[in-house]
Short mmCIF file of C-alpha atoms in Angstrom, two decimals:
data_model
loop_
_atom_site.label_atom_id
_atom_site.label_comp_id
_atom_site.label_asym_id
_atom_site.label_seq_id
_atom_site.Cartn_x
_atom_site.Cartn_y
_atom_site.Cartn_z
CA GLN A 1 57.86 16.35 -108.99
CA LYS A 2 58.21 17.62 -112.92
CA PRO A 3 60.26 20.45 -114.34
CA LYS A 4 58.18 23.26 -115.51
CA LYS A 5 57.16 23.28 -119.01
CA LEU A 6 58.93 25.67 -121.14
CA ILE A 7 57.17 27.39 -123.87
CA TYR A 8 59.26 28.08 -127.00
CA ASN A 9 59.00 31.17 -129.65
CA ARG A 10 61.56 29.95 -132.39
CA ASP A 11 61.09 33.39 -134.23
CA THR A 12 64.60 33.80 -135.88
CA VAL A 13 65.56 37.30 -136.16
CA ALA A 14 65.37 38.47 -139.71
CA ARG A 15 69.05 39.52 -140.59
CA ALA A 16 70.55 36.60 -138.77
CA SER A 17 72.30 35.33 -142.06
CA ILE A 18 74.61 38.41 -141.14
CA LEU A 19 76.02 36.58 -138.11
CA GLY A 20 77.09 33.36 -140.01
CA LYS A 21 77.00 29.49 -139.10
CA ARG A 22 79.36 28.07 -136.80
CA GLY A 23 79.94 24.51 -138.91
CA TYR A 24 79.79 22.47 -135.61
CA LYS A 25 77.89 22.04 -132.56
CA PRO A 26 78.57 24.45 -129.70
CA LYS A 27 81.07 23.50 -127.36
CA GLY A 28 79.08 24.80 -124.14
CA ILE A 29 76.85 27.24 -123.02
CA VAL A 30 77.45 31.09 -121.63
CA LEU A 31 75.03 31.90 -119.10
CA HIS A 32 73.99 35.70 -118.92
CA ASN A 33 72.10 38.55 -116.92
CA ASP A 34 70.74 40.72 -119.25
CA ALA A 35 70.92 44.02 -116.99
CA GLY A 36 67.71 45.20 -117.80
CA SER A 37 63.96 44.67 -117.22
CA GLY A 38 62.51 42.88 -120.58
CA THR A 39 60.87 39.61 -120.48
CA ALA A 40 61.97 37.08 -122.97
CA MET A 41 59.12 38.64 -125.56
CA ASN A 42 59.89 42.31 -124.84
CA TYR A 43 63.30 41.54 -126.42
CA HIS A 44 61.69 39.55 -129.14
CA ASP A 45 59.72 42.56 -129.78
CA GLN A 46 62.93 44.81 -129.93
CA LEU A 47 65.31 42.47 -131.86
CA VAL A 48 63.54 40.07 -134.12
CA ASN A 49 63.54 42.60 -136.81
CA ALA A 50 66.43 44.67 -135.32
CA SER A 51 68.96 46.58 -137.99
CA GLU A 52 72.59 45.20 -138.35
CA GLN A 53 74.12 48.14 -136.08
CA ARG A 54 71.58 46.83 -133.20
CA LEU A 55 72.72 43.04 -133.66
CA GLU A 56 76.26 44.43 -133.33
CA ALA A 57 75.69 45.81 -129.89
CA GLY A 58 74.80 42.34 -128.97
CA ILE A 59 72.64 39.27 -129.49
CA ALA A 60 72.20 36.35 -127.73
CA HIS A 61 70.90 32.74 -128.86
CA SER A 62 67.97 32.76 -126.33
CA TYR A 63 66.05 34.98 -123.83
CA ILE A 64 64.22 33.58 -121.26
CA SER A 65 62.07 34.66 -118.42
CA GLY A 66 59.31 32.82 -116.46
CA ASN A 67 58.44 29.49 -118.53
CA ARG A 68 59.04 31.65 -121.59
CA VAL A 69 61.83 30.89 -124.17
CA TRP A 70 62.65 33.18 -127.18
CA GLN A 71 65.14 31.24 -129.53
CA ALA A 72 66.28 34.16 -131.42
CA LEU A 73 69.21 32.18 -133.31
CA PRO A 74 69.54 28.82 -133.85
CA GLU A 75 71.56 26.57 -132.58
CA SER A 76 73.82 26.44 -135.74
CA TYR A 77 74.65 30.32 -135.47
CA ILE A 78 77.35 32.39 -134.11
CA ALA A 79 76.02 35.19 -131.79
CA TRP A 80 77.66 38.35 -130.67
CA HIS A 81 77.13 38.07 -126.78
CA THR A 82 80.55 37.76 -125.11
CA ALA A 83 82.41 40.59 -126.53
CA ASN A 84 85.14 37.62 -127.42
CA ALA A 85 85.54 36.33 -130.94
CA TYR A 86 86.02 32.87 -129.20
CA GLY A 87 83.05 32.91 -126.94
CA ASN A 88 81.10 34.38 -129.88
CA ARG A 89 82.02 31.44 -132.17
CA ASN A 90 82.11 28.70 -129.94
CA TYR A 91 79.25 29.04 -127.14
CA TYR A 92 75.27 29.31 -127.29
CA GLY A 93 74.41 32.10 -125.09
CA ILE A 94 71.57 32.25 -122.83
CA GLU A 95 70.29 35.66 -121.47
CA ILE A 96 68.47 35.03 -118.04
CA CYS A 97 65.73 38.30 -118.25
CA GLN A 98 64.84 41.09 -116.03
CA SER A 99 67.90 40.80 -113.79
CA MET A 100 67.41 44.73 -112.85
CA SER A 101 63.60 44.57 -112.01
CA ALA A 102 62.60 41.18 -110.92
CA SER A 103 62.16 40.09 -107.12
CA ASP A 104 64.69 37.61 -105.93
CA LYS A 105 61.79 35.39 -105.84
CA ASP A 106 61.08 35.83 -109.81
CA PHE A 107 64.71 36.00 -110.92
CA LEU A 108 65.42 32.45 -109.10
CA ALA A 109 62.80 31.56 -111.00
CA ASN A 110 63.84 32.74 -114.38
CA GLU A 111 67.20 31.65 -113.58
CA GLN A 112 65.96 27.66 -112.91
CA SER A 113 64.16 27.68 -116.48
CA ALA A 114 67.85 28.87 -117.75
CA PHE A 115 69.21 25.76 -115.98
CA GLN A 116 66.58 23.72 -117.33
CA GLU A 117 67.13 24.77 -121.23
CA ALA A 118 70.89 24.60 -120.48
CA ALA A 119 70.63 21.13 -119.53
CA ARG A 120 68.25 20.28 -122.43
CA LEU A 121 70.80 21.31 -124.82
CA LEU A 122 74.09 20.14 -123.23
CA LYS A 123 72.22 16.37 -123.37
CA LYS A 124 71.13 16.90 -126.84
CA TRP A 125 74.77 17.95 -127.97
CA ASN A 126 75.93 14.96 -126.26
CA LEU A 127 78.23 17.18 -123.75
CA PRO A 128 78.69 16.39 -120.07
CA VAL A 129 78.31 19.20 -117.83
CA ASN A 130 81.16 20.67 -116.30
CA SER A 131 83.56 23.77 -116.43
CA ASP A 132 84.44 23.32 -119.76
CA THR A 133 81.05 23.36 -120.60
CA VAL A 134 79.09 25.83 -118.34
CA ILE A 135 80.51 29.43 -118.69
CA LEU A 136 80.09 32.71 -117.08
CA HIS A 137 80.30 35.73 -119.33
CA ASN A 138 83.20 37.28 -117.17
CA GLN A 139 85.55 34.71 -117.69
CA LEU A 140 85.37 35.63 -121.52
CA SER A 141 85.70 39.51 -121.24
CA SER A 142 85.66 42.41 -118.66
CA THR A 143 82.31 42.68 -117.40
CA GLN A 144 80.07 42.30 -114.33
CA CYS A 145 77.83 39.52 -115.99
CA PRO A 146 75.79 37.74 -114.25
CA HIS A 147 75.91 40.69 -111.96
CA ARG A 148 72.55 39.54 -110.11
CA SER A 149 73.53 35.80 -110.05
CA MET A 150 76.65 36.67 -108.43
CA LYS A 151 75.02 38.91 -105.80
CA LEU A 152 72.47 36.14 -105.04
CA HIS A 153 74.63 32.98 -105.01
CA ALA A 154 78.31 34.56 -104.22
CA GLY A 155 77.36 37.73 -101.72
CA TYR A 156 79.27 39.81 -104.53
CA TYR A 157 77.97 43.48 -105.71
CA SER A 158 80.52 45.44 -106.66
CA SER A 159 81.39 47.66 -110.02
CA GLN A 160 84.86 46.11 -109.63
CA MET A 161 85.72 42.98 -111.40
CA ALA A 162 84.33 40.03 -109.57
CA PRO A 163 87.65 38.15 -108.21
CA ASP A 164 88.10 34.69 -109.18
CA SER A 165 86.67 32.95 -106.05
CA VAL A 166 83.31 34.62 -106.79
CA LYS A 167 83.10 33.56 -110.30
CA LYS A 168 83.96 30.03 -109.31
CA LYS A 169 81.48 29.83 -106.35
CA THR A 170 78.46 31.27 -108.78
CA LYS A 171 79.50 29.05 -111.84
CA ASP A 172 79.89 26.17 -109.18
CA TYR A 173 76.21 26.68 -108.24
CA PHE A 174 75.02 26.94 -112.15
CA ILE A 175 76.71 23.82 -112.89
CA SER A 176 75.05 22.07 -109.70
CA GLN A 177 71.78 23.01 -110.85
CA ILE A 178 72.14 22.12 -114.75
CA LYS A 179 73.43 18.49 -113.55
CA ALA A 180 70.49 18.09 -111.70
CA TYR A 181 68.36 19.00 -114.80
CA TYR A 182 70.72 16.89 -116.99
CA ASN A 183 69.84 13.78 -114.83
CA GLY A 184 66.20 13.93 -114.23
CA GLU A 185 66.17 15.90 -111.07
CA ILE A 186 64.40 19.09 -109.76
CA PRO A 187 67.15 20.97 -107.97
CA LYS A 188 66.53 22.58 -104.63
CA GLY A 189 68.13 25.44 -106.11
CA SER A 190 68.22 28.81 -103.79
CA THR A 191 66.07 29.98 -101.33
CA ASP A 192 64.41 33.07 -101.78
CA LYS A 193 64.84 35.50 -99.07
CA GLY A 194 61.99 38.12 -99.47
CA SER A 195 60.77 40.07 -102.64
CA SER A 196 63.32 42.47 -102.74
CA LYS A 197 64.66 43.76 -106.24
CA PRO A 198 68.67 44.05 -106.70
CA SER A 199 69.63 46.24 -104.18
CA SER A 200 72.77 47.23 -106.74
CA SER A 201 75.66 46.05 -108.73
CA GLY A 202 77.44 48.74 -106.96
CA SER A 203 78.84 49.40 -103.93
CA THR A 204 77.74 47.19 -101.01
CA ASN A 205 76.05 49.82 -99.10
CA ALA A 206 73.76 50.96 -101.88
CA THR A 207 69.90 50.59 -101.96
CA ASN A 208 67.37 49.97 -104.78
CA THR A 209 66.18 53.85 -104.57
CA ASP A 210 70.08 55.11 -105.92
CA TRP A 211 69.29 53.45 -109.34
CA LYS A 212 67.15 55.41 -112.13
CA GLN A 213 66.23 54.60 -115.54
CA ASN A 214 66.31 57.14 -118.11
CA GLN A 215 64.29 57.49 -121.69
CA TYR A 216 66.69 55.22 -123.22
CA GLY A 217 66.46 52.62 -121.02
CA THR A 218 69.44 53.03 -119.19
CA TRP A 219 69.76 51.99 -115.54
CA TYR A 220 72.26 54.72 -113.76
CA LYS A 221 73.32 55.64 -110.47
CA ALA A 222 76.26 57.94 -109.07
CA GLU A 223 79.19 56.18 -107.61
CA SER A 224 82.68 57.60 -106.89
CA ALA A 225 85.78 54.86 -106.78
CA THR A 226 88.40 53.58 -108.80
CA PHE A 227 87.96 50.94 -111.55
CA THR A 228 90.83 48.67 -112.81
CA ASN A 229 90.76 46.83 -115.87
CA GLY A 230 91.84 42.97 -116.03
CA ASN A 231 93.93 41.18 -118.52
CA GLN A 232 92.01 42.36 -121.77
CA PRO A 233 91.82 45.79 -123.63
CA ILE A 234 88.16 47.51 -123.09
CA ILE A 235 86.83 49.51 -126.44
CA THR A 236 85.87 52.83 -124.57
CA ARG A 237 82.75 54.59 -125.75
CA VAL A 238 82.08 58.50 -125.76
CA ASP A 239 78.90 60.20 -124.45
CA SER A 240 76.52 57.16 -124.05
CA PRO A 241 76.85 53.51 -122.63
CA PHE A 242 75.77 51.84 -125.78
CA THR A 243 78.62 49.84 -128.24
CA SER A 244 77.37 52.03 -131.11
CA ALA A 245 78.50 55.17 -129.69
CA GLN A 246 81.58 56.60 -130.71
CA PHE A 247 85.12 54.98 -130.26
CA GLY A 248 86.98 56.87 -127.53
CA TYR A 249 90.20 54.37 -127.26
CA ASN A 250 91.36 50.89 -126.00
CA PHE A 251 91.64 51.31 -122.36
CA GLN A 252 94.53 48.90 -121.83
CA PRO A 253 95.38 46.02 -119.19
CA GLY A 254 96.12 47.04 -115.66
CA GLY A 255 94.73 50.62 -116.37
CA TYR A 256 93.10 52.43 -113.83
CA VAL A 257 90.72 55.58 -113.71
CA LYS A 258 88.15 57.44 -110.95
CA TYR A 259 84.95 57.32 -111.95
CA ASP A 260 81.74 58.90 -110.85
CA GLU A 261 78.86 57.00 -112.56
CA VAL A 262 77.39 53.52 -113.22
CA CYS A 263 75.18 52.41 -115.80
CA LEU A 264 73.62 49.44 -117.07
CA GLN A 265 72.82 49.01 -120.74
CA ASP A 266 73.26 46.90 -123.82
CA GLY A 267 73.89 43.88 -121.25
CA HIS A 268 77.17 45.57 -120.00
CA VAL A 269 78.38 47.52 -116.90
CA TRP A 270 79.54 50.79 -117.81
CA VAL A 271 81.39 53.29 -115.91
CA GLY A 272 81.30 57.10 -116.41
CA TYR A 273 84.25 59.70 -116.39
CA ASN A 274 85.54 62.73 -117.78
CA TRP A 275 87.72 61.80 -120.52
CA ASN A 276 90.43 64.60 -122.48
CA GLY A 277 91.45 62.71 -125.17
#
C-alpha cells in the first residue's frame, strides 16, 4: 500500500515579507485544528491577499484537507500561528482543516494527510520524530487547539484547559502516525466510528445542535461554567472573538471567571463573559 498523493499549491501570501525569515531550518512542527469549516483552498482564497491586520490574527505555514496542501508560507519564513514568540519563530505550523464541520471519517483523513506532510518535512530537515519535534498548540499557549484531535484520540471535549495526560495521549498518537510515514509505512490510524460531526469542544453532554454559526463565520453556543487560566497571561478582547478586536486587559495566570458563552473563531476557543473594566 502506498501513501496518498498529496496535491500542492504553493501560492505564497502576498504580504509574507512582513513576517520575516527565520534564518535557520525549523526545529519541528506544530499541528493545529483550525476550529473552522473551510477547506485548504478556502483558506487560500481568504488569506493569499489578506491585509497585514488579518495576518496578525493568525497565519500558519500550511493548510491541509483531503489530499490538498496549501503552503501559505515557505519553510524559511516565520508564521504567526502559536500566540507564542518562540513557537512562531521556531516551528512550522500545519492547520488540519474542517475541525468544526467534517465527519469523523473525513477529519481523520485530513489528519492523515497532515501526518504524511509532517513526516516529509521532518525527514527533509533531517530531524527525528519525537516529543521535541512534534508539538501541540496548547503546549505553547492557553488554547483548546487541537480540540477535535483531543476528542477523537484522548476522549476529551471541554472548554477547560486540557490536562497534561490528555495532551500526552494526543501527542503520542500524533508521533506514532508521523513516525510510520517517516519510516515508509502506512499507519493504521484511528478507526472511524461513524460519520458524526463534532459534538462539541465544550461540555461533555453537548450535542452538535448546540452550535450555531453567525454571519461572521463564528461558531458559538451557550455554556455556563468557570474558566481558570493556566500559567501564561491571556490577552482579552472586547465585543467580538477576533484577535484584531479592541484590547480588554491581560487575564493573569491563575485567574478565573464565570462565563456564559463559548465561541470558535480565528483558530482559537473563546469564552464570553461580562466585564466591567
